[in-house]
């Protein structure tokens, strides 16, 4: 794949932001943050500094059962669909709750039951302040520690939601169906959710679509699709704990194909029938490498963390790829570099997720560094070469000015988060040595598997593995507004 580096560079060069943005090197950001719950019972937000209204307080979701009936656009030139759905949410109250909230955006609730009993609710839709809440008042109130099942019936028209930067995300209506990419706070565009990456849960999906359409989601199929009266229900089960921003569903004219990774890992790919020509050739070649990529990463970082893998490739979706758990989404085509990037996220980002959105470099730095390792393995470019190229890009226009350990809400996916993040990992490896670096990486994955952690946790694990004090190193490589000391 000789075009791997150039594609990568083109993609990242476009995303780079120049100096003068939020979060310029303030070492005080290095003070440790708690991942303990910071909310009051029933709070309408999880307290994330970037997305204070996303997520909710006072409970822990164990499972989402999503039953979705979807009508794709009848006129493909008008990208509006229709969703009619029921969510069955199993949760545990962490405090005594007389009210609890879910995030739900642009869809209307029509019924709520708590443990089977009809219950009152109110809904807030405040687009200007990005507050989208359903408030439920169970009677009697929920006792701390108690499990409850909340059923919410809801629905409405679907469109093309955008995030705070104007990028398409969430439930994106397409000409032949829909594609779903939630990161960071888009899950509420299709189900009532505690949209906080610290509250992971298992999921089941029953997606009912017009006969002839295919519906995919995270995880593994749960039985064969069932057709009745012109509608087909596709059932999927994701039994590994998952952050809501990683949940997905894809509806369209997809062809499913199957492969197997190391240890019999099921690989399921869904490719839009409209992906053709060069895009299909490139996509097929990249996806055919998935089993080898899994083996390559397992050798370095330990066992692949989930029950399945694969891809959803849609022709008309959004202009980026996303590491949706077990089944990343690709737009138009899947390049080799992007596939190994999204696979790398299954360990770094999905098994261990950022506790707060400001920890995003732990996702993107690692996934980009993994692209470098894979390209080196393939003989395309050494990691050293890719590090030097990244540094050259960052040197231009003082792009070191962005503090990637707190880049600001609208710089989550700035090129620096990817490139400086990967360069920081490369430099860390040079500083502590191969053994401590890989031991630290495995310990990180082991200790926080199935949960979320911060940059400070990562530093602590790397300090333990290396026996070195790394505060100054991480400030230099992540936070300070000038060129770090090169290895
Ligand atoms: N996490 C994705 C990836 O690097 C990128 C998401 C970009 N999102 C956006 N709104 N541009 O694979
Ligand atoms: Zn990424």
Short mmCIF file of C-alpha atoms and ligand atoms in Angstrom, two decimals:
data_model
loop_
_atom_site.label_atom_id
_atom_site.label_comp_id
_atom_site.label_asym_id
_atom_site.label_seq_id
_atom_site.Cartn_x
_atom_site.Cartn_y
_atom_site.Cartn_z
CA UNK A 1 0.00 0.00 0.00
CA UNK A 2 2.21 2.79 -1.18
CA UNK A 3 -0.55 5.37 -0.84
CA UNK A 4 -0.99 4.73 2.86
CA UNK A 5 1.19 7.58 4.08
CA UNK A 6 0.03 10.09 1.55
CA UNK A 7 -3.65 9.43 2.28
CA UNK A 8 -2.93 9.74 5.95
CA UNK A 9 -1.07 13.00 5.50
CA UNK A 10 -3.76 14.48 3.34
CA UNK A 11 -6.44 13.60 5.83
CA UNK A 12 -4.55 14.98 8.80
CA UNK A 13 -3.23 18.10 7.07
CA UNK A 14 -6.81 19.20 6.45
CA UNK A 15 -7.70 18.75 10.08
CA UNK A 16 -4.76 20.60 11.60
CA UNK A 17 -5.71 23.75 13.42
CA UNK A 18 -3.21 26.54 13.82
CA UNK A 19 -2.01 28.30 16.95
CA UNK A 20 -4.29 30.47 19.02
CA UNK A 21 -6.95 27.95 19.90
CA UNK A 22 -8.15 26.90 23.31
CA UNK A 23 -6.02 24.99 25.73
CA UNK A 24 -2.58 26.41 25.02
CA UNK A 25 0.04 24.74 27.20
CA UNK A 26 -1.10 25.18 30.76
CA UNK A 27 0.80 22.71 32.92
CA UNK A 28 -1.76 23.22 35.67
CA UNK A 29 -4.04 20.98 33.62
CA UNK A 30 -1.88 18.14 34.81
CA UNK A 31 -3.54 18.04 38.21
CA UNK A 32 -5.35 14.79 38.70
CA UNK A 33 -9.06 14.46 38.14
CA UNK A 34 -11.33 11.98 39.82
CA UNK A 35 -13.31 9.43 37.86
CA UNK A 36 -15.69 9.00 40.76
CA UNK A 37 -19.23 10.10 40.08
CA UNK A 38 -19.43 13.86 40.42
CA UNK A 39 -23.18 14.25 40.14
CA UNK A 40 -26.09 14.57 42.42
CA UNK A 41 -28.84 11.98 42.27
CA UNK A 42 -30.94 12.45 39.17
CA UNK A 43 -28.67 15.12 37.68
CA UNK A 44 -29.30 15.99 34.03
CA UNK A 45 -25.61 15.87 33.11
CA UNK A 46 -22.56 13.74 33.89
CA UNK A 47 -20.37 16.77 34.48
CA UNK A 48 -18.02 16.28 31.52
CA UNK A 49 -16.35 19.69 31.06
CA UNK A 50 -16.92 19.60 27.27
CA UNK A 51 -20.42 18.09 27.23
CA UNK A 52 -21.92 18.97 30.61
CA UNK A 53 -25.46 18.02 29.59
CA UNK A 54 -24.58 14.64 28.08
CA UNK A 55 -25.01 11.75 30.46
CA UNK A 56 -27.00 11.82 33.65
CA UNK A 57 -26.53 11.24 37.33
CA UNK A 58 -27.57 8.74 39.94
CA UNK A 59 -27.68 5.42 38.12
CA UNK A 60 -25.65 2.89 36.19
CA UNK A 61 -27.09 1.36 33.01
CA UNK A 62 -26.49 -2.39 32.76
CA UNK A 63 -28.25 -3.10 29.47
CA UNK A 64 -30.01 -1.37 26.59
CA UNK A 65 -32.55 -3.43 24.62
CA UNK A 66 -33.34 -1.40 21.50
CA UNK A 67 -36.30 -2.28 19.33
CA UNK A 68 -36.22 -0.01 16.27
CA UNK A 69 -38.61 0.11 13.33
CA UNK A 70 -37.20 2.30 10.58
CA UNK A 71 -38.69 3.61 7.35
CA UNK A 72 -35.93 4.90 5.04
CA UNK A 73 -36.61 7.98 2.87
CA UNK A 74 -39.33 7.35 0.28
CA UNK A 75 -37.77 9.99 -1.97
CA UNK A 76 -33.97 9.58 -1.97
CA UNK A 77 -33.53 13.27 -2.70
CA UNK A 78 -35.22 14.13 0.62
CA UNK A 79 -33.05 12.67 3.39
CA UNK A 80 -35.73 12.14 6.02
CA UNK A 81 -36.68 8.80 7.55
CA UNK A 82 -39.03 7.66 10.26
CA UNK A 83 -38.20 5.87 13.48
CA UNK A 84 -40.65 4.16 15.78
CA UNK A 85 -38.95 2.54 18.72
CA UNK A 86 -38.96 1.10 22.21
CA UNK A 87 -35.95 1.06 24.53
CA UNK A 88 -35.86 -1.35 27.45
CA UNK A 89 -33.16 -0.14 29.81
CA UNK A 90 -31.97 -2.13 32.81
CA UNK A 91 -30.22 0.01 35.37
CA UNK A 92 -29.10 0.12 38.96
CA UNK A 93 -29.92 3.17 41.05
CA UNK A 94 -26.77 4.49 42.74
CA UNK A 95 -28.70 6.87 44.95
CA UNK A 96 -32.25 7.17 46.09
CA UNK A 97 -33.98 8.54 42.98
CA UNK A 98 -37.31 10.27 42.78
CA UNK A 99 -36.46 11.40 39.27
CA UNK A 100 -33.95 10.29 36.68
CA UNK A 101 -32.96 11.57 33.26
CA UNK A 102 -32.03 10.17 29.88
CA UNK A 103 -30.64 12.08 26.92
CA UNK A 104 -32.93 11.99 23.86
CA UNK A 105 -32.72 14.45 21.00
CA UNK A 106 -35.32 15.26 18.36
CA UNK A 107 -37.59 12.29 19.07
CA UNK A 108 -40.84 12.30 21.06
CA UNK A 109 -41.57 9.99 23.97
CA UNK A 110 -45.05 8.44 23.88
CA UNK A 111 -45.02 6.09 26.88
CA UNK A 112 -42.82 5.24 29.88
CA UNK A 113 -43.05 2.24 32.17
CA UNK A 114 -40.92 1.53 35.23
CA UNK A 115 -40.93 -2.18 36.05
CA UNK A 116 -44.03 -2.52 33.87
CA UNK A 117 -45.95 0.30 35.54
CA UNK A 118 -47.01 3.40 33.56
CA UNK A 119 -45.00 6.34 34.79
CA UNK A 120 -45.02 10.09 34.15
CA UNK A 121 -42.31 11.93 32.27
CA UNK A 122 -41.39 15.33 30.88
CA UNK A 123 -39.22 16.18 27.88
CA UNK A 124 -36.91 19.14 27.24
CA UNK A 125 -35.77 20.02 23.72
CA UNK A 126 -33.51 23.06 23.90
CA UNK A 127 -31.42 23.05 20.73
CA UNK A 128 -29.80 26.43 21.45
CA UNK A 129 -28.32 25.20 24.73
CA UNK A 130 -27.92 21.59 23.58
CA UNK A 131 -30.15 20.27 26.36
CA UNK A 132 -32.19 17.26 25.32
CA UNK A 133 -33.62 15.43 28.30
CA UNK A 134 -36.35 13.02 29.28
CA UNK A 135 -37.12 13.19 32.99
CA UNK A 136 -38.89 10.20 34.53
CA UNK A 137 -40.51 10.24 37.96
CA UNK A 138 -40.87 6.68 39.26
CA UNK A 139 -43.41 6.08 41.99
CA UNK A 140 -42.40 4.79 44.44
CA UNK A 141 -38.94 6.29 44.07
CA UNK A 142 -36.05 3.95 43.35
CA UNK A 143 -34.01 2.88 46.35
CA UNK A 144 -30.22 3.08 46.14
CA UNK A 145 -28.76 -0.19 44.90
CA UNK A 146 -32.02 -1.36 43.39
CA UNK A 147 -32.28 -2.62 39.79
CA UNK A 148 -35.11 -1.35 37.62
CA UNK A 149 -36.32 -1.82 34.07
CA UNK A 150 -37.32 1.35 32.27
CA UNK A 151 -39.28 1.01 29.06
CA UNK A 152 -39.51 4.07 26.85
CA UNK A 153 -41.58 4.19 23.67
CA UNK A 154 -40.57 6.98 21.33
CA UNK A 155 -40.23 7.99 17.72
CA UNK A 156 -40.30 10.67 15.08
CA UNK A 157 -38.65 11.82 11.91
CA UNK A 158 -34.94 11.35 11.36
CA UNK A 159 -32.70 13.75 9.50
CA UNK A 160 -29.03 14.62 9.42
CA UNK A 161 -27.89 15.80 12.88
CA UNK A 162 -24.59 17.62 13.36
CA UNK A 163 -22.17 17.90 16.28
CA UNK A 164 -20.90 21.14 17.85
CA UNK A 165 -18.43 21.56 14.96
CA UNK A 166 -21.07 21.09 12.26
CA UNK A 167 -19.98 17.55 11.32
CA UNK A 168 -22.67 14.98 10.52
CA UNK A 169 -23.07 12.42 13.29
CA UNK A 170 -25.60 10.38 15.23
CA UNK A 171 -28.40 8.73 13.26
CA UNK A 172 -27.62 10.02 9.77
CA UNK A 173 -30.42 9.41 7.28
CA UNK A 174 -29.08 8.26 3.90
CA UNK A 175 -30.76 7.74 0.52
CA UNK A 176 -31.04 3.98 1.05
CA UNK A 177 -31.28 3.82 4.86
CA UNK A 178 -29.17 5.22 7.68
CA UNK A 179 -25.68 5.12 9.10
CA UNK A 180 -24.88 5.76 12.76
CA UNK A 181 -21.68 7.35 14.10
CA UNK A 182 -22.22 8.84 17.56
CA UNK A 183 -18.87 10.20 18.68
CA UNK A 184 -18.87 12.23 20.83
CA UNK A 185 -22.46 12.93 21.97
CA UNK A 186 -24.70 11.68 19.14
CA UNK A 187 -26.22 8.54 20.71
CA UNK A 188 -29.19 10.58 21.94
CA UNK A 189 -30.26 11.12 18.31
CA UNK A 190 -31.59 7.54 18.21
CA UNK A 191 -32.22 6.23 21.72
CA UNK A 192 -32.68 7.42 25.31
CA UNK A 193 -29.25 7.09 26.82
CA UNK A 194 -26.94 7.88 29.69
CA UNK A 195 -24.49 9.37 27.22
CA UNK A 196 -21.33 9.22 29.30
CA UNK A 197 -18.35 7.09 28.19
CA UNK A 198 -17.90 6.05 31.81
CA UNK A 199 -21.26 4.21 31.88
CA UNK A 200 -20.73 1.13 29.73
CA UNK A 201 -23.50 -1.39 29.14
CA UNK A 202 -24.38 -4.40 27.02
CA UNK A 203 -26.84 -4.01 24.12
CA UNK A 204 -29.34 -5.95 22.08
CA UNK A 205 -30.77 -4.56 18.85
CA UNK A 206 -33.88 -5.66 16.96
CA UNK A 207 -33.96 -3.50 13.84
CA UNK A 208 -37.05 -3.83 11.66
CA UNK A 209 -36.69 -2.52 8.12
CA UNK A 210 -38.56 -2.90 4.82
CA UNK A 211 -37.99 -6.37 3.32
CA UNK A 212 -34.91 -6.29 1.10
CA UNK A 213 -32.92 -3.91 3.31
CA UNK A 214 -30.15 -5.17 5.58
CA UNK A 215 -29.65 -3.92 9.13
CA UNK A 216 -26.37 -4.36 11.01
CA UNK A 217 -25.29 -3.31 14.48
CA UNK A 218 -22.56 -4.06 17.02
CA UNK A 219 -21.66 -7.57 18.05
CA UNK A 220 -23.04 -10.79 16.63
CA UNK A 221 -26.31 -11.74 14.92
CA UNK A 222 -28.86 -13.22 17.28
CA UNK A 223 -30.58 -15.72 15.01
CA UNK A 224 -31.58 -15.29 11.38
CA UNK A 225 -33.53 -12.28 10.12
CA UNK A 226 -37.31 -12.77 10.41
CA UNK A 227 -39.66 -11.45 7.72
CA UNK A 228 -43.37 -10.76 8.20
CA UNK A 229 -45.79 -8.56 6.22
CA UNK A 230 -43.04 -6.95 4.17
CA UNK A 231 -40.81 -6.08 7.14
CA UNK A 232 -37.63 -7.87 8.20
CA UNK A 233 -36.27 -7.84 11.74
CA UNK A 234 -32.50 -8.14 12.13
CA UNK A 235 -31.35 -9.01 15.65
CA UNK A 236 -27.86 -8.28 16.96
CA UNK A 237 -26.36 -8.78 20.36
CA UNK A 238 -23.37 -6.90 21.77
CA UNK A 239 -22.44 -8.70 24.97
CA UNK A 240 -19.19 -6.87 25.73
CA UNK A 241 -19.67 -3.68 27.79
CA UNK A 242 -19.76 -0.71 25.44
CA UNK A 243 -19.68 3.08 25.73
CA UNK A 244 -22.73 4.67 24.09
CA UNK A 245 -20.65 6.67 21.60
CA UNK A 246 -19.51 3.33 20.14
CA UNK A 247 -22.97 1.90 19.51
CA UNK A 248 -24.09 1.76 15.89
CA UNK A 249 -26.71 0.54 13.48
CA UNK A 250 -26.47 0.56 9.70
CA UNK A 251 -29.43 0.20 7.38
CA UNK A 252 -29.10 -0.03 3.65
CA UNK A 253 -28.52 -2.22 0.63
CA UNK A 254 -25.65 -4.02 2.29
CA UNK A 255 -24.05 -7.31 1.26
CA UNK A 256 -22.80 -9.28 4.26
CA UNK A 257 -19.56 -11.24 4.05
CA UNK A 258 -17.81 -13.39 6.63
CA UNK A 259 -14.24 -14.10 7.59
CA UNK A 260 -12.39 -15.45 10.62
CA UNK A 261 -9.63 -13.96 12.74
CA UNK A 262 -7.21 -15.62 15.19
CA UNK A 263 -8.82 -18.16 17.52
CA UNK A 264 -11.96 -18.31 15.36
CA UNK A 265 -12.86 -14.63 15.92
CA UNK A 266 -15.99 -14.02 13.79
CA UNK A 267 -15.50 -11.18 11.29
CA UNK A 268 -18.66 -9.82 9.67
CA UNK A 269 -18.47 -7.12 7.00
CA UNK A 270 -21.39 -5.17 5.52
CA UNK A 271 -20.59 -3.43 2.24
CA UNK A 272 -23.04 -1.15 0.51
CA UNK A 273 -24.00 -2.47 -2.93
CA UNK A 274 -23.16 0.97 -4.38
CA UNK A 275 -19.49 0.66 -3.37
CA UNK A 276 -17.93 -0.30 -6.71
CA UNK A 277 -14.88 0.07 -8.96
CA UNK A 278 -11.67 1.34 -7.35
CA UNK A 279 -13.40 1.95 -3.99
CA UNK A 280 -14.51 -1.68 -3.83
CA UNK A 281 -11.11 -2.97 -4.92
CA UNK A 282 -9.38 -0.94 -2.20
CA UNK A 283 -11.99 -1.83 0.43
CA UNK A 284 -11.85 -5.56 -0.31
CA UNK A 285 -8.04 -5.55 -0.16
CA UNK A 286 -8.03 -3.70 3.17
CA UNK A 287 -10.73 -5.86 4.76
CA UNK A 288 -8.99 -9.05 3.60
CA UNK A 289 -6.07 -8.01 5.86
CA UNK A 290 -8.23 -7.81 9.00
CA UNK A 291 -7.27 -11.30 10.32
CA UNK A 292 -3.57 -10.48 9.90
CA UNK A 293 -4.01 -7.10 11.53
CA UNK A 294 -5.73 -8.68 14.54
CA UNK A 295 -2.88 -11.18 14.87
CA UNK A 296 -0.30 -8.39 14.58
CA UNK A 297 -1.94 -6.32 17.33
CA UNK A 298 -2.58 -9.35 19.56
CA UNK A 299 1.16 -10.08 19.47
CA UNK A 300 1.87 -6.62 20.85
CA UNK A 301 -1.11 -5.71 23.02
CA UNK A 302 -2.70 -8.98 24.06
CA UNK A 303 -5.89 -10.69 23.09
CA UNK A 304 -8.44 -8.88 20.92
CA UNK A 305 -10.91 -7.60 23.53
CA UNK A 306 -14.31 -8.42 21.97
CA UNK A 307 -16.52 -11.20 20.63
CA UNK A 308 -16.47 -10.07 16.98
CA UNK A 309 -15.01 -7.69 14.43
CA UNK A 310 -15.78 -6.48 10.92
CA UNK A 311 -16.79 -3.38 9.01
CA UNK A 312 -19.74 -1.40 7.74
CA UNK A 313 -18.87 0.42 4.52
CA UNK A 314 -21.52 2.84 3.28
CA UNK A 315 -21.30 4.81 0.07
CA UNK A 316 -23.18 7.92 1.09
CA UNK A 317 -22.58 8.59 4.74
CA UNK A 318 -20.21 11.00 6.48
CA UNK A 319 -16.66 11.96 5.58
CA UNK A 320 -14.83 10.10 8.30
CA UNK A 321 -14.51 6.61 9.72
CA UNK A 322 -15.45 5.63 13.28
CA UNK A 323 -14.29 2.79 15.52
CA UNK A 324 -17.83 1.68 16.50
CA UNK A 325 -17.31 -1.29 18.79
CA UNK A 326 -16.65 -4.58 16.98
CA UNK A 327 -17.80 -3.05 13.66
CA UNK A 328 -16.21 0.22 12.54
CA UNK A 329 -17.99 2.39 10.00
CA UNK A 330 -16.17 3.54 6.85
CA UNK A 331 -17.35 6.15 4.41
CA UNK A 332 -17.22 5.30 0.73
CA UNK A 333 -14.14 3.09 0.96
CA UNK A 334 -11.84 1.63 3.60
CA UNK A 335 -8.11 2.26 3.22
CA UNK A 336 -5.59 -0.09 4.83
CA UNK A 337 -4.33 2.62 7.19
CA UNK A 338 -7.85 3.49 8.33
CA UNK A 339 -8.80 -0.15 8.92
CA UNK A 340 -5.80 -0.78 11.18
CA UNK A 341 -6.49 2.56 12.91
CA UNK A 342 -10.09 1.59 13.71
CA UNK A 343 -8.97 -1.90 14.73
CA UNK A 344 -6.38 -0.36 17.06
CA UNK A 345 -9.17 1.60 18.72
CA UNK A 346 -10.83 -1.66 19.80
CA UNK A 347 -8.03 -1.93 22.40
CA UNK A 348 -7.31 1.78 22.82
CA UNK A 349 -10.57 3.67 23.16
CA UNK A 350 -13.12 0.86 23.19
CA UNK A 351 -11.87 -1.70 25.73
CA UNK A 352 -10.33 1.20 27.69
CA UNK A 353 -12.26 4.41 27.05
CA UNK A 354 -11.55 8.03 27.90
CA UNK A 355 -13.04 8.98 31.28
CA UNK A 356 -13.63 12.52 30.03
CA UNK A 357 -13.62 13.80 26.46
CA UNK A 358 -10.47 15.79 27.13
CA UNK A 359 -8.64 12.43 27.34
CA UNK A 360 -9.28 11.90 23.61
CA UNK A 361 -5.56 11.79 22.73
CA UNK A 362 -5.44 8.39 24.46
CA UNK A 363 -7.74 7.18 21.68
CA UNK A 364 -6.39 8.99 18.66
CA UNK A 365 -2.71 9.03 19.61
CA UNK A 366 -2.70 5.27 20.10
CA UNK A 367 -4.70 4.50 16.94
CA UNK A 368 -2.36 6.70 14.89
CA UNK A 369 0.73 5.17 16.48
CA UNK A 370 -0.69 1.74 15.59
CA UNK A 371 -0.96 2.90 11.96
CA UNK A 372 2.77 3.66 12.15
CA UNK A 373 3.56 0.22 13.56
CA UNK A 374 1.50 -1.52 10.89
CA UNK A 375 3.04 0.50 8.04
CA UNK A 376 6.48 -0.43 9.39
CA UNK A 377 5.45 -4.08 9.55
CA UNK A 378 4.26 -3.87 5.94
CA UNK A 379 7.50 -2.26 4.82
CA UNK A 380 5.81 0.98 3.72
CA UNK A 381 7.60 3.38 6.09
CA UNK A 382 9.48 2.95 9.35
CA UNK A 383 7.91 4.26 12.55
CA UNK A 384 10.96 6.54 12.86
CA UNK A 385 10.21 8.03 9.45
CA UNK A 386 6.55 8.57 10.30
CA UNK A 387 7.52 10.19 13.59
CA UNK A 388 9.85 12.59 11.75
CA UNK A 389 7.13 13.41 9.21
CA UNK A 390 4.65 14.12 12.01
CA UNK A 391 7.13 16.39 13.79
CA UNK A 392 7.73 18.27 10.52
CA UNK A 393 4.00 18.85 10.15
CA UNK A 394 3.68 19.97 13.76
CA UNK A 395 6.64 22.35 13.40
CA UNK A 396 4.78 24.29 10.73
CA UNK A 397 2.72 27.24 12.01
CA UNK A 398 3.43 26.50 15.68
CA UNK A 399 1.05 23.58 15.79
CA UNK A 400 2.60 22.57 19.11
CA UNK A 401 0.44 25.30 20.65
CA UNK A 402 -2.49 22.93 21.21
CA UNK A 403 -2.56 21.18 24.61
CA UNK A 404 -3.74 17.77 23.43
CA UNK A 405 -4.50 16.60 26.99
CA UNK A 406 -7.24 19.28 27.05
CA UNK A 407 -7.71 20.36 23.42
CA UNK A 408 -11.11 22.01 23.85
CA UNK A 409 -14.52 20.71 22.84
CA UNK A 410 -14.28 21.62 19.18
CA UNK A 411 -10.70 20.42 18.73
CA UNK A 412 -11.36 16.82 19.77
CA UNK A 413 -10.43 15.63 16.28
CA UNK A 414 -7.84 18.26 15.41
CA UNK A 415 -4.84 16.84 13.55
CA UNK A 416 -2.60 17.57 16.54
CA UNK A 417 -4.58 15.18 18.75
CA UNK A 418 -3.67 12.40 16.30
CA UNK A 419 -0.14 13.39 15.31
CA UNK A 420 1.20 14.87 18.54
CA UNK A 421 -0.50 12.01 20.38
CA UNK A 422 1.23 9.37 18.26
CA UNK A 423 4.53 11.26 18.43
CA UNK A 424 4.23 11.39 22.24
CA UNK A 425 3.87 7.59 22.34
CA UNK A 426 6.83 7.16 20.02
CA UNK A 427 8.90 9.48 22.23
CA UNK A 428 7.71 7.67 25.37
CA UNK A 429 8.86 4.36 23.94
CA UNK A 430 12.27 5.88 23.15
CA UNK A 431 12.46 7.24 26.71
CA UNK A 432 11.46 4.13 28.69
CA UNK A 433 12.56 1.42 26.25
CA UNK A 434 10.61 -1.25 24.34
CA UNK A 435 10.07 -3.59 27.27
CA UNK A 436 8.69 -1.05 29.74
CA UNK A 437 6.60 0.59 27.01
CA UNK A 438 4.90 -2.64 25.93
CA UNK A 439 4.57 -3.87 29.51
CA UNK A 440 2.96 -0.55 30.44
CA UNK A 441 0.61 -0.69 27.45
CA UNK A 442 -0.53 -4.20 28.39
CA UNK A 443 -0.96 -3.25 32.03
CA UNK A 444 -3.05 -0.23 30.98
CA UNK A 445 -5.31 -2.48 28.88
CA UNK A 446 -5.52 -5.06 31.61
CA UNK A 447 -6.20 -2.75 34.52
CA UNK A 448 -8.86 -0.64 32.83
CA UNK A 449 -10.42 -3.28 30.55
CA UNK A 450 -14.17 -2.67 30.20
CA UNK A 451 -13.95 0.74 31.84
CA UNK A 452 -12.60 4.26 31.38
CA UNK A 453 -9.51 6.11 32.51
CA UNK A 454 -7.67 9.43 32.32
CA UNK A 455 -4.32 10.73 31.10
CA UNK A 456 -3.20 10.78 34.73
CA UNK A 457 -4.00 7.06 35.07
CA UNK A 458 -1.98 6.40 31.92
CA UNK A 459 0.99 8.32 33.27
CA UNK A 460 0.79 6.38 36.55
CA UNK A 461 0.78 3.00 34.75
CA UNK A 462 3.75 4.02 32.60
CA UNK A 463 5.63 5.26 35.67
CA UNK A 464 5.08 1.92 37.39
CA UNK A 465 6.22 -0.03 34.34
CA UNK A 466 9.33 2.06 33.76
CA UNK A 467 10.27 3.09 37.29
CA UNK A 468 10.67 6.64 35.91
CA UNK A 469 8.97 9.85 36.96
CA UNK A 470 7.17 11.01 33.82
CA UNK A 471 5.36 14.22 34.85
CA UNK A 472 7.78 16.51 33.04
CA UNK A 473 7.81 14.24 29.99
CA UNK A 474 4.01 14.24 29.63
CA UNK A 475 3.81 18.00 30.14
CA UNK A 476 6.45 18.49 27.46
CA UNK A 477 4.84 16.10 24.98
CA UNK A 478 1.15 16.74 25.58
CA UNK A 479 0.58 20.11 27.16
CA UNK A 480 3.28 22.72 26.68
CA UNK A 481 2.91 25.14 23.82
CA UNK A 482 6.29 24.66 22.17
CA UNK A 483 8.35 21.96 20.50
CA UNK A 484 9.12 19.11 22.96
CA UNK A 485 12.61 17.72 23.51
CA UNK A 486 13.17 15.21 20.69
CA UNK A 487 14.27 11.65 21.52
N1 LIG B 1 -12.68 8.63 16.13
C1 LIG B 1 -12.71 8.73 14.69
C2 LIG B 1 -11.42 8.14 14.22
O1 LIG B 1 -10.37 8.70 14.37
C3 LIG B 1 -12.85 10.10 14.16
C4 LIG B 1 -14.11 10.80 14.42
C5 LIG B 1 -14.10 12.10 13.74
N2 LIG B 1 -15.29 12.79 14.01
C6 LIG B 1 -15.56 13.96 13.46
N3 LIG B 1 -16.68 14.55 13.81
N4 LIG B 1 -14.77 14.48 12.60
O2 LIG B 1 -11.39 7.06 13.76
ZN1 LIG B 2 -9.29 7.41 15.53
#
